[in-house]
C-alpha positions as protocol buffer text, in pm:
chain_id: "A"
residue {
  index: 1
  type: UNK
  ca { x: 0 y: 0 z: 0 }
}
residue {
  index: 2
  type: UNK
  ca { x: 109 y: 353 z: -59 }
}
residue {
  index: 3
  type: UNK
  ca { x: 84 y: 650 z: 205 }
}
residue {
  index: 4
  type: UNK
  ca { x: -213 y: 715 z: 49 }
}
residue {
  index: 5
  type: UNK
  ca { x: -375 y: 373 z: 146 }
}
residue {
  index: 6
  type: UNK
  ca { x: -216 y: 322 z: 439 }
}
residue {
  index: 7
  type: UNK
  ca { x: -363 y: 570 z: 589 }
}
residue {
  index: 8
  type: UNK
  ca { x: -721 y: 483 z: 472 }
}
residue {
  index: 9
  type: UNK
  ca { x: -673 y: 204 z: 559 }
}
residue {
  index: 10
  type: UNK
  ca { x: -581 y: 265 z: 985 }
}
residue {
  index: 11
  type: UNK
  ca { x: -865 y: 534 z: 1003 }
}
residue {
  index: 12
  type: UNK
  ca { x: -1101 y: 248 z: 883 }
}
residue {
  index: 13
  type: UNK
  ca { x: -927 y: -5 z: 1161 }
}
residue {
  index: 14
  type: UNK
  ca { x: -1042 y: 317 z: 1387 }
}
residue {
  index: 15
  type: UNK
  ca { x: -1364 y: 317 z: 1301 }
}
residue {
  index: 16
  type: UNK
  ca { x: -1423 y: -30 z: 1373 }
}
residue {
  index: 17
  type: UNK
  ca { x: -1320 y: -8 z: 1702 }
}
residue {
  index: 18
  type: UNK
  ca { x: -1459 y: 371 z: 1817 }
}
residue {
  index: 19
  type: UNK
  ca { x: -1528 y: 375 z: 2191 }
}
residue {
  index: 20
  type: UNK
  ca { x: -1844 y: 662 z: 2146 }
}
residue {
  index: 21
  type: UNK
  ca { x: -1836 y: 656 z: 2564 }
}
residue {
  index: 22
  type: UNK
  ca { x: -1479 y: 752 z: 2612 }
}
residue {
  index: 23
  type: UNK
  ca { x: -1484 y: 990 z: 2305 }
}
residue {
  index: 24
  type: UNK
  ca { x: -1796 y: 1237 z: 2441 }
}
residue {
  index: 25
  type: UNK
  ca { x: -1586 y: 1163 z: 2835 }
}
residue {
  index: 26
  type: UNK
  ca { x: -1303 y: 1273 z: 2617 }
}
residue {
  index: 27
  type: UNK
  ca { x: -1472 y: 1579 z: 2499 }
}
residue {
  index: 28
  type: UNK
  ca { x: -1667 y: 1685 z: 2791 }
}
residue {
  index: 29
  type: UNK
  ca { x: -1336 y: 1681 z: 2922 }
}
residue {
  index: 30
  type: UNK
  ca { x: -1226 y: 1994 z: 2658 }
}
residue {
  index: 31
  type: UNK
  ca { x: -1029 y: 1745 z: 2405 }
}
residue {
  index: 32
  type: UNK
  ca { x: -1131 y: 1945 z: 2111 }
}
residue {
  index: 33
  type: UNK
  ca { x: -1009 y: 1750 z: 1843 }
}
residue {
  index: 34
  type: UNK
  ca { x: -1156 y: 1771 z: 1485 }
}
residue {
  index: 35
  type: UNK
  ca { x: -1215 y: 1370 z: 1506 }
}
residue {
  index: 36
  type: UNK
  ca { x: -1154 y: 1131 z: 1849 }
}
residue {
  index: 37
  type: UNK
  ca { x: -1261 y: 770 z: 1822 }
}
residue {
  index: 38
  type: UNK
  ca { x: -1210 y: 720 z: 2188 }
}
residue {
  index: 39
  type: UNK
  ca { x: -1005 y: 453 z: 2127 }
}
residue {
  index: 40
  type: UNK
  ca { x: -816 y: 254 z: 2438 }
}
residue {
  index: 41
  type: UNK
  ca { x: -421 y: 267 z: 2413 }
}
residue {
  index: 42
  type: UNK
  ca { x: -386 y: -122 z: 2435 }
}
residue {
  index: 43
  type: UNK
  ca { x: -629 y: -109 z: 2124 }
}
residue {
  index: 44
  type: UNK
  ca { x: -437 y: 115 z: 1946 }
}
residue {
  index: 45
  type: UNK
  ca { x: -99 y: -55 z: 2005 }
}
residue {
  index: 46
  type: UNK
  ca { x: -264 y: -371 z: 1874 }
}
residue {
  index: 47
  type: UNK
  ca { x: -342 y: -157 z: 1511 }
}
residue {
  index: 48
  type: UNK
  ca { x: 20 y: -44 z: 1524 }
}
residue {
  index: 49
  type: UNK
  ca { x: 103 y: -380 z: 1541 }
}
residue {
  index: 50
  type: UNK
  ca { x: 4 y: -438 z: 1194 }
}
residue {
  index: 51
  type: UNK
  ca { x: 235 y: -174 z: 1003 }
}
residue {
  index: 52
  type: UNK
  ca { x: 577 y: -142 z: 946 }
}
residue {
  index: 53
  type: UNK
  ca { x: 701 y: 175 z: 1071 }
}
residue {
  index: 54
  type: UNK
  ca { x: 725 y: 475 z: 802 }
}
residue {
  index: 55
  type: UNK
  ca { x: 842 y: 802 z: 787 }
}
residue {
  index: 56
  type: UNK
  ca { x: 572 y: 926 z: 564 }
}
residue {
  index: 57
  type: UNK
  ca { x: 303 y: 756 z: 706 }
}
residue {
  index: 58
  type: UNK
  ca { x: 358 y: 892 z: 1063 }
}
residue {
  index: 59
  type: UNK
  ca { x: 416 y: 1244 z: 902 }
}
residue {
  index: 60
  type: UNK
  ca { x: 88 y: 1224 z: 727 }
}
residue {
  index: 61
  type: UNK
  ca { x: -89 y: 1105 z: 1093 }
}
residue {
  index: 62
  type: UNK
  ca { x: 98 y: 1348 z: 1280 }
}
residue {
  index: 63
  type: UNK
  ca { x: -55 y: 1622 z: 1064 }
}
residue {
  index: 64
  type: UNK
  ca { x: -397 y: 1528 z: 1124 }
}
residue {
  index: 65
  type: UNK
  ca { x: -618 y: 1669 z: 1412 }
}
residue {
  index: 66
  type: UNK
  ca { x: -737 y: 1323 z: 1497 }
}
residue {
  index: 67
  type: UNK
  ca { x: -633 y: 1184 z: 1837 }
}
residue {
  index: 68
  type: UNK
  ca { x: -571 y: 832 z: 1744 }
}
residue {
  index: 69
  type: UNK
  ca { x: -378 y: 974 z: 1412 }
}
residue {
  index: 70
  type: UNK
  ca { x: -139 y: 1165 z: 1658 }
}
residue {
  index: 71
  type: UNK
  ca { x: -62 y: 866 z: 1891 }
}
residue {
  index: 72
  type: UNK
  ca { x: 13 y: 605 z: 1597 }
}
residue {
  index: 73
  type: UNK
  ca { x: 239 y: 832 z: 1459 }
}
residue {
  index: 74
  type: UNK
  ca { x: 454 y: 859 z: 1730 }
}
residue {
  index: 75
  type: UNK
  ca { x: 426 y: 420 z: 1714 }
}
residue {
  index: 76
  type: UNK
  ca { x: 486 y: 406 z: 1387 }
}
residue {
  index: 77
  type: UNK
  ca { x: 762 y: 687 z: 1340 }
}
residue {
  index: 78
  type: UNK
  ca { x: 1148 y: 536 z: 1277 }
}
residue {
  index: 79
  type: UNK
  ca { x: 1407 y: 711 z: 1478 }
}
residue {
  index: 80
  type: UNK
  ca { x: 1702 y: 679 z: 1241 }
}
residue {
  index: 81
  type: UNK
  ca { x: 1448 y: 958 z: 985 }
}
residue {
  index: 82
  type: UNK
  ca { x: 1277 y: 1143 z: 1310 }
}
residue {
  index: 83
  type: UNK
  ca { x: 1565 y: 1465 z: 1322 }
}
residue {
  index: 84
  type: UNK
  ca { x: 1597 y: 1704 z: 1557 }
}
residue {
  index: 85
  type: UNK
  ca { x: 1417 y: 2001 z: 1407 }
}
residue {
  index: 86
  type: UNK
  ca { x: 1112 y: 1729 z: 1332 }
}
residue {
  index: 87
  type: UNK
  ca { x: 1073 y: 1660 z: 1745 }
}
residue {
  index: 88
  type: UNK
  ca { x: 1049 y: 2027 z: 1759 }
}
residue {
  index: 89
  type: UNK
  ca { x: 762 y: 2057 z: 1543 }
}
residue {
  index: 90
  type: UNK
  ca { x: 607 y: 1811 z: 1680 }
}
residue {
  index: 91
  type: UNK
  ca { x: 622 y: 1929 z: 2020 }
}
residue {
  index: 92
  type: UNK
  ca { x: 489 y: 2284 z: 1871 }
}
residue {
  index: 93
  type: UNK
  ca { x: 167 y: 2110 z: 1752 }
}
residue {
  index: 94
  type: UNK
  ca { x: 108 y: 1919 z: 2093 }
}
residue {
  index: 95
  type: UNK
  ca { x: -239 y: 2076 z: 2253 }
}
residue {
  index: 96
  type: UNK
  ca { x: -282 y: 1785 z: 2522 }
}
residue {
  index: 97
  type: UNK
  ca { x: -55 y: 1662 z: 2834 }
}
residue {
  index: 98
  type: UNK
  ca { x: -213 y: 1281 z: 2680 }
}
residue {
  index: 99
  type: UNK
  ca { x: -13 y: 1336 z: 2366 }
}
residue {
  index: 100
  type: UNK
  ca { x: 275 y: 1465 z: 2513 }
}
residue {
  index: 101
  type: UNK
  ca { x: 329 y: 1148 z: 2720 }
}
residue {
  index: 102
  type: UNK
  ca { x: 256 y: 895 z: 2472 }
}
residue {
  index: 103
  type: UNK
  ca { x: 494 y: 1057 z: 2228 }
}
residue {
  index: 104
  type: UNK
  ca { x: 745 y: 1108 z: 2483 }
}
residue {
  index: 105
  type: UNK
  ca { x: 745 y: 717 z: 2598 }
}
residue {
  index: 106
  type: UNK
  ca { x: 661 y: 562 z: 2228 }
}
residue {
  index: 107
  type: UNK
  ca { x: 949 y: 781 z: 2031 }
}
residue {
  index: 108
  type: UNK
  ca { x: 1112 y: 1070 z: 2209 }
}
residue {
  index: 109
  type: UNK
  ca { x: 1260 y: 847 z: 2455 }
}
residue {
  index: 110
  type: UNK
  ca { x: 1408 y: 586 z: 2190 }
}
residue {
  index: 111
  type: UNK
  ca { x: 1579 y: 924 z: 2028 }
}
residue {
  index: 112
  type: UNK
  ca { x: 1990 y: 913 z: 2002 }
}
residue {
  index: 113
  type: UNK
  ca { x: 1963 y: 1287 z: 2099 }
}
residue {
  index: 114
  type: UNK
  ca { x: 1678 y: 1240 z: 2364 }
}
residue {
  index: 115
  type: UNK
  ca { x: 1902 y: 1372 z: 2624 }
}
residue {
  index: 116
  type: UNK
  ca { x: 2014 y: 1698 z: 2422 }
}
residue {
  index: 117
  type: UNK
  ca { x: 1632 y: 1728 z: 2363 }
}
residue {
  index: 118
  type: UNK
  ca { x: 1531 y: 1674 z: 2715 }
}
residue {
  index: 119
  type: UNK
  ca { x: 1783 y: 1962 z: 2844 }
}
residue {
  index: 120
  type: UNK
  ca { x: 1710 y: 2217 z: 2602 }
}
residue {
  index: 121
  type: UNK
  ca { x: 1325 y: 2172 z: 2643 }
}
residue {
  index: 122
  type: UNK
  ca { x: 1316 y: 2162 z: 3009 }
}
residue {
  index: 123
  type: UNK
  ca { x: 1458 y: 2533 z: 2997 }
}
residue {
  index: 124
  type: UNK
  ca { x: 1261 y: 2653 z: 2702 }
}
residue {
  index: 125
  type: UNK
  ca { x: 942 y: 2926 z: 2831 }
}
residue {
  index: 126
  type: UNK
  ca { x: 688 y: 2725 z: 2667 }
}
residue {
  index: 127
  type: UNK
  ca { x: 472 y: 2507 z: 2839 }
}
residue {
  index: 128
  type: UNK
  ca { x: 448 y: 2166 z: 2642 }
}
residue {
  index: 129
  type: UNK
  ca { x: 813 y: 2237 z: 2551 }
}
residue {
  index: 130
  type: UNK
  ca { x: 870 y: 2193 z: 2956 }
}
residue {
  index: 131
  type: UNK
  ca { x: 637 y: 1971 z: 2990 }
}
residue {
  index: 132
  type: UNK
  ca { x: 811 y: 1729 z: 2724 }
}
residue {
  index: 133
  type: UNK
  ca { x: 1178 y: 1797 z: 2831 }
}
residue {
  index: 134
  type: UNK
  ca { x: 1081 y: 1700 z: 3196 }
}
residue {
  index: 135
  type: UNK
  ca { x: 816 y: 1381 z: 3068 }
}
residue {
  index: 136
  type: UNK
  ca { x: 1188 y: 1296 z: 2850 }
}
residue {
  index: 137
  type: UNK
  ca { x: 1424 y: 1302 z: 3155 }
}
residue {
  index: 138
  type: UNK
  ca { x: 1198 y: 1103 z: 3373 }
}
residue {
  index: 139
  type: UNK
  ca { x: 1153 y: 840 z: 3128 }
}
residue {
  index: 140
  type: UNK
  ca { x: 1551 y: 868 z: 3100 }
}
residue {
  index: 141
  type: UNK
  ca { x: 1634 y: 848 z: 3422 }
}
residue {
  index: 142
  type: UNK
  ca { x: 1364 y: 596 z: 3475 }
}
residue {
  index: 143
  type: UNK
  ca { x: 1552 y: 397 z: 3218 }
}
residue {
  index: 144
  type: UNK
  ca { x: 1862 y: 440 z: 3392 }
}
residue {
  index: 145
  type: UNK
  ca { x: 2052 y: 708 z: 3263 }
}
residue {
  index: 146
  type: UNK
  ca { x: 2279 y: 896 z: 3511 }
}
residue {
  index: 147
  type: UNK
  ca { x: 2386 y: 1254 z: 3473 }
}
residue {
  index: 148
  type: UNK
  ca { x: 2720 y: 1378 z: 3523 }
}
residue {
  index: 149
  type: UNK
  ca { x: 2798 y: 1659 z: 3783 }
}
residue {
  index: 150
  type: UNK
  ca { x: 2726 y: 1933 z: 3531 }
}
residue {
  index: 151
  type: UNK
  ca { x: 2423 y: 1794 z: 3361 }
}
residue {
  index: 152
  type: UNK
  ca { x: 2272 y: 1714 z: 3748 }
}
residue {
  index: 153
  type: UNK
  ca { x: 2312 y: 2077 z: 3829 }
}
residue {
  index: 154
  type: UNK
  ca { x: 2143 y: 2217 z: 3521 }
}
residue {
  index: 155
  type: UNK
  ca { x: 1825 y: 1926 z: 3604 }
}
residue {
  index: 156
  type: UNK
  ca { x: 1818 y: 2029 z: 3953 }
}
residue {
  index: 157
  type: UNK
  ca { x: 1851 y: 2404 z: 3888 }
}
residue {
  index: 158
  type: UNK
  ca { x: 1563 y: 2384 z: 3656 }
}
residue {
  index: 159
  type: UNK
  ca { x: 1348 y: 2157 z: 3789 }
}
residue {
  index: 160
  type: UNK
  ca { x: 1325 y: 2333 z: 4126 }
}
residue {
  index: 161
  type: UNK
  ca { x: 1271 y: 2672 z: 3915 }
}
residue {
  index: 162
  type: UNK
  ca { x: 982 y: 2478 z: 3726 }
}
residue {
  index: 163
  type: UNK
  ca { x: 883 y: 2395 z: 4065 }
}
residue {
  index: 164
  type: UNK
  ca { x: 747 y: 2724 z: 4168 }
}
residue {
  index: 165
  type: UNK
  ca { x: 649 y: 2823 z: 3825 }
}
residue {
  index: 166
  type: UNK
  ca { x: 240 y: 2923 z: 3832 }
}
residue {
  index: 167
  type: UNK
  ca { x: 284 y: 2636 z: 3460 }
}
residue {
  index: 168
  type: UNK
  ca { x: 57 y: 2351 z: 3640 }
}
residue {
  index: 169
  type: UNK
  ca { x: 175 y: 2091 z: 3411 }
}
residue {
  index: 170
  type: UNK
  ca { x: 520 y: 2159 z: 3377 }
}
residue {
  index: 171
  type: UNK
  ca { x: 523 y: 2181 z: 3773 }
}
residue {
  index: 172
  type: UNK
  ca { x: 374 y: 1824 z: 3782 }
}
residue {
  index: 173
  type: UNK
  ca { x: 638 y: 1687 z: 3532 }
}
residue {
  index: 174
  type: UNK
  ca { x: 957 y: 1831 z: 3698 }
}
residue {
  index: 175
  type: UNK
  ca { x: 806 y: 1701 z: 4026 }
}
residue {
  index: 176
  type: UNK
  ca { x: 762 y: 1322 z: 3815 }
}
residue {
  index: 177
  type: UNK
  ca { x: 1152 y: 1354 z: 3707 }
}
residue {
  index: 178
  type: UNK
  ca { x: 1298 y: 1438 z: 4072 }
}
residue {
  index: 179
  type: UNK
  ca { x: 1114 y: 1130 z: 4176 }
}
residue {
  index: 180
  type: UNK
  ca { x: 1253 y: 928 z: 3970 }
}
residue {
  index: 181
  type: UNK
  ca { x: 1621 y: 1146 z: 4009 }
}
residue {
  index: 182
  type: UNK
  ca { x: 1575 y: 1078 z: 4384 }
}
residue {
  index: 183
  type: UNK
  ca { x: 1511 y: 729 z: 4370 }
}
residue {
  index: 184
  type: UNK
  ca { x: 1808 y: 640 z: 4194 }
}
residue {
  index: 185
  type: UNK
  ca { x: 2034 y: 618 z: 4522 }
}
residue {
  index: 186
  type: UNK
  ca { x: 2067 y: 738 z: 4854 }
}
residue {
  index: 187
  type: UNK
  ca { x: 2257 y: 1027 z: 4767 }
}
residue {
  index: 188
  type: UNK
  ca { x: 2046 y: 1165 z: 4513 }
}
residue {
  index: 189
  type: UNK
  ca { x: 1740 y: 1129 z: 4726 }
}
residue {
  index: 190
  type: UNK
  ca { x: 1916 y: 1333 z: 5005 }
}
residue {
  index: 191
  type: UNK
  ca { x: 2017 y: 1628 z: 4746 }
}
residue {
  index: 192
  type: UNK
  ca { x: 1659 y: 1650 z: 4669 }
}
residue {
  index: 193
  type: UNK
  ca { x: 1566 y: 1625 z: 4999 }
}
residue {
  index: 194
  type: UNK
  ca { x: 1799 y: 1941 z: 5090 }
}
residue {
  index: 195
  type: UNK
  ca { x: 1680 y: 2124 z: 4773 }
}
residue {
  index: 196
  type: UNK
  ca { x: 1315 y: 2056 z: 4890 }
}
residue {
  index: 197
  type: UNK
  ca { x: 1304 y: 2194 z: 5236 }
}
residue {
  index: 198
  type: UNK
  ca { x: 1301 y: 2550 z: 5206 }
}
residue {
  index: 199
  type: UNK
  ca { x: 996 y: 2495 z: 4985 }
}
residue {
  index: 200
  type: UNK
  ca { x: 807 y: 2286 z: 5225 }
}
residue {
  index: 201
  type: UNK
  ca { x: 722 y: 2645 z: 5377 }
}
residue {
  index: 202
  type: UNK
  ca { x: 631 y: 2790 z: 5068 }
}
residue {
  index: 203
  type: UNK
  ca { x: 300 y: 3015 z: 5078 }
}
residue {
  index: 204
  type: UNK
  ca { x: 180 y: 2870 z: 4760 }
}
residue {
  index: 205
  type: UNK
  ca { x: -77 y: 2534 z: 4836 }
}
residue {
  index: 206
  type: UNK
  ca { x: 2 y: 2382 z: 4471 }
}
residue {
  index: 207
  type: UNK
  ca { x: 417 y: 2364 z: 4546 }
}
residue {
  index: 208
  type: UNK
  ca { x: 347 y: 2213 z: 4936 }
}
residue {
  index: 209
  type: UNK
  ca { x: 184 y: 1936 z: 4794 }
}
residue {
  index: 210
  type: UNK
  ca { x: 421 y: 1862 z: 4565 }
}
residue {
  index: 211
  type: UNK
  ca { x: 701 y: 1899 z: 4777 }
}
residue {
  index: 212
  type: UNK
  ca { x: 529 y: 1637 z: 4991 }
}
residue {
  index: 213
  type: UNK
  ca { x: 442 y: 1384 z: 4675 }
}
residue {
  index: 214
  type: UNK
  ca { x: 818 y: 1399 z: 4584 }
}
residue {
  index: 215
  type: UNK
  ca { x: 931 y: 1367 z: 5006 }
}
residue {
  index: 216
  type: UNK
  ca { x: 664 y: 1022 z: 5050 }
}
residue {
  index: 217
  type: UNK
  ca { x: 721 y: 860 z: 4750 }
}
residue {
  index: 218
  type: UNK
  ca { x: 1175 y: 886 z: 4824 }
}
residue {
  index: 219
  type: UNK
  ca { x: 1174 y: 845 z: 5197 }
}
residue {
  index: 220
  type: UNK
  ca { x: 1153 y: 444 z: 5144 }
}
residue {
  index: 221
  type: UNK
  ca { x: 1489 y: 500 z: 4982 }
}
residue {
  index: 222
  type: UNK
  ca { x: 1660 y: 698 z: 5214 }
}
């Protein structure tokens, strides 16, 4: 099959398995996307499953405003042709945190430059930008990656910035990543620890409770 076809061909495999429930949820929710077939992920992998990855293909689906379109293209997009400046226009066209993780765990994470990607996102002002740099250095450092002494200062620096930033999501993210920063050894946990108590006393509700999220979920390492 061509692009063409191919693509025909998954929107009818959507079709067939539209989940009208989840779609109006989905909707009521403010996903305001031109088509959403409600469609389960575990479904969708299984569709995925059928089609060799391709460039043009996941182009074509990342371009349309279809929710289903958006998340098989980041399952059916090869690294070796996904380039640097692509990931950036991606991340420009993201709209929903849902999208953002599912492209950050099915491609961005797989990248040879996810690191690069993750450091200069994290830092960038706009919001799905942060919120896909610090999504990209969780899944990193959930994966095992360690930072060097530099590379741990700039993460720390800006994640505790990102902290107390009035950006909700980006707040949540960069609290995600210094869990899983913290949780790689005892040391780490007790830097974050240090770095977290001034904030514990912070006037603002939203960066208390996080503080305390990130302080349960390491104190079974310490």
């Amino acid at each position: 099959m061509d692009v063409h076809e191919t693509i025909k061909d998954i929107k009818g495999q959507f079709r067939l398995y539209m989940n009208g429930v989840a779609s109006q949820s989905m909707r009521e929710k403010g996903l305001d996307y031109k088509l959403n077939f409600g469609i389960e992920l575990p479904r969708l992998k299984e569709i995925a499953a059928h089609y060799e990855k391709n460039h043009e293909v996941a182009q074509s689906l990342w371009k349309e405003n279809i929710r289903e379109c958006k998340i098989l293209a980041g399952m059916l997009q090869p690294v070796e042709t996904f380039y640097p400046e692509i990931a950036d226009i991606w991340v420009e066209d993201m709209h929903y945190p849902e999208i953002a993780e599912l492209t950050c765990m099915n491609l961005f994470q797989h990248l040879p430059y996810a690191s690069e990607k993750a450091f200069e996102w994290m830092a960038d002002d706009r919001e799905f930008f942060q919120l896909c740099g610090f999504m990209l250095m969780a899944r990193l450092l959930m994966n095992g990656s360690r930072l060097n002494e530099r590379s741990e200062a700039e993460f720390l620096d800006q994640a505790m910035v990102t902290l107390q930033s009035e950006a909700l999501l980006p707040r949540k993210a960069a609290a995600t990543a210094l869990k899983k920063f913290a949780t790689q050894s005892k040391e780490n946990g007790k830097k974050v620890n240090r770095l977290l108590a001034p904030l514990a006393k912070s006037d603002k509700p939203g960066v208390v409770s996080l503080v305390g999220e990130i302080k349960l979920e390491t104190e079974y390492w310490l």
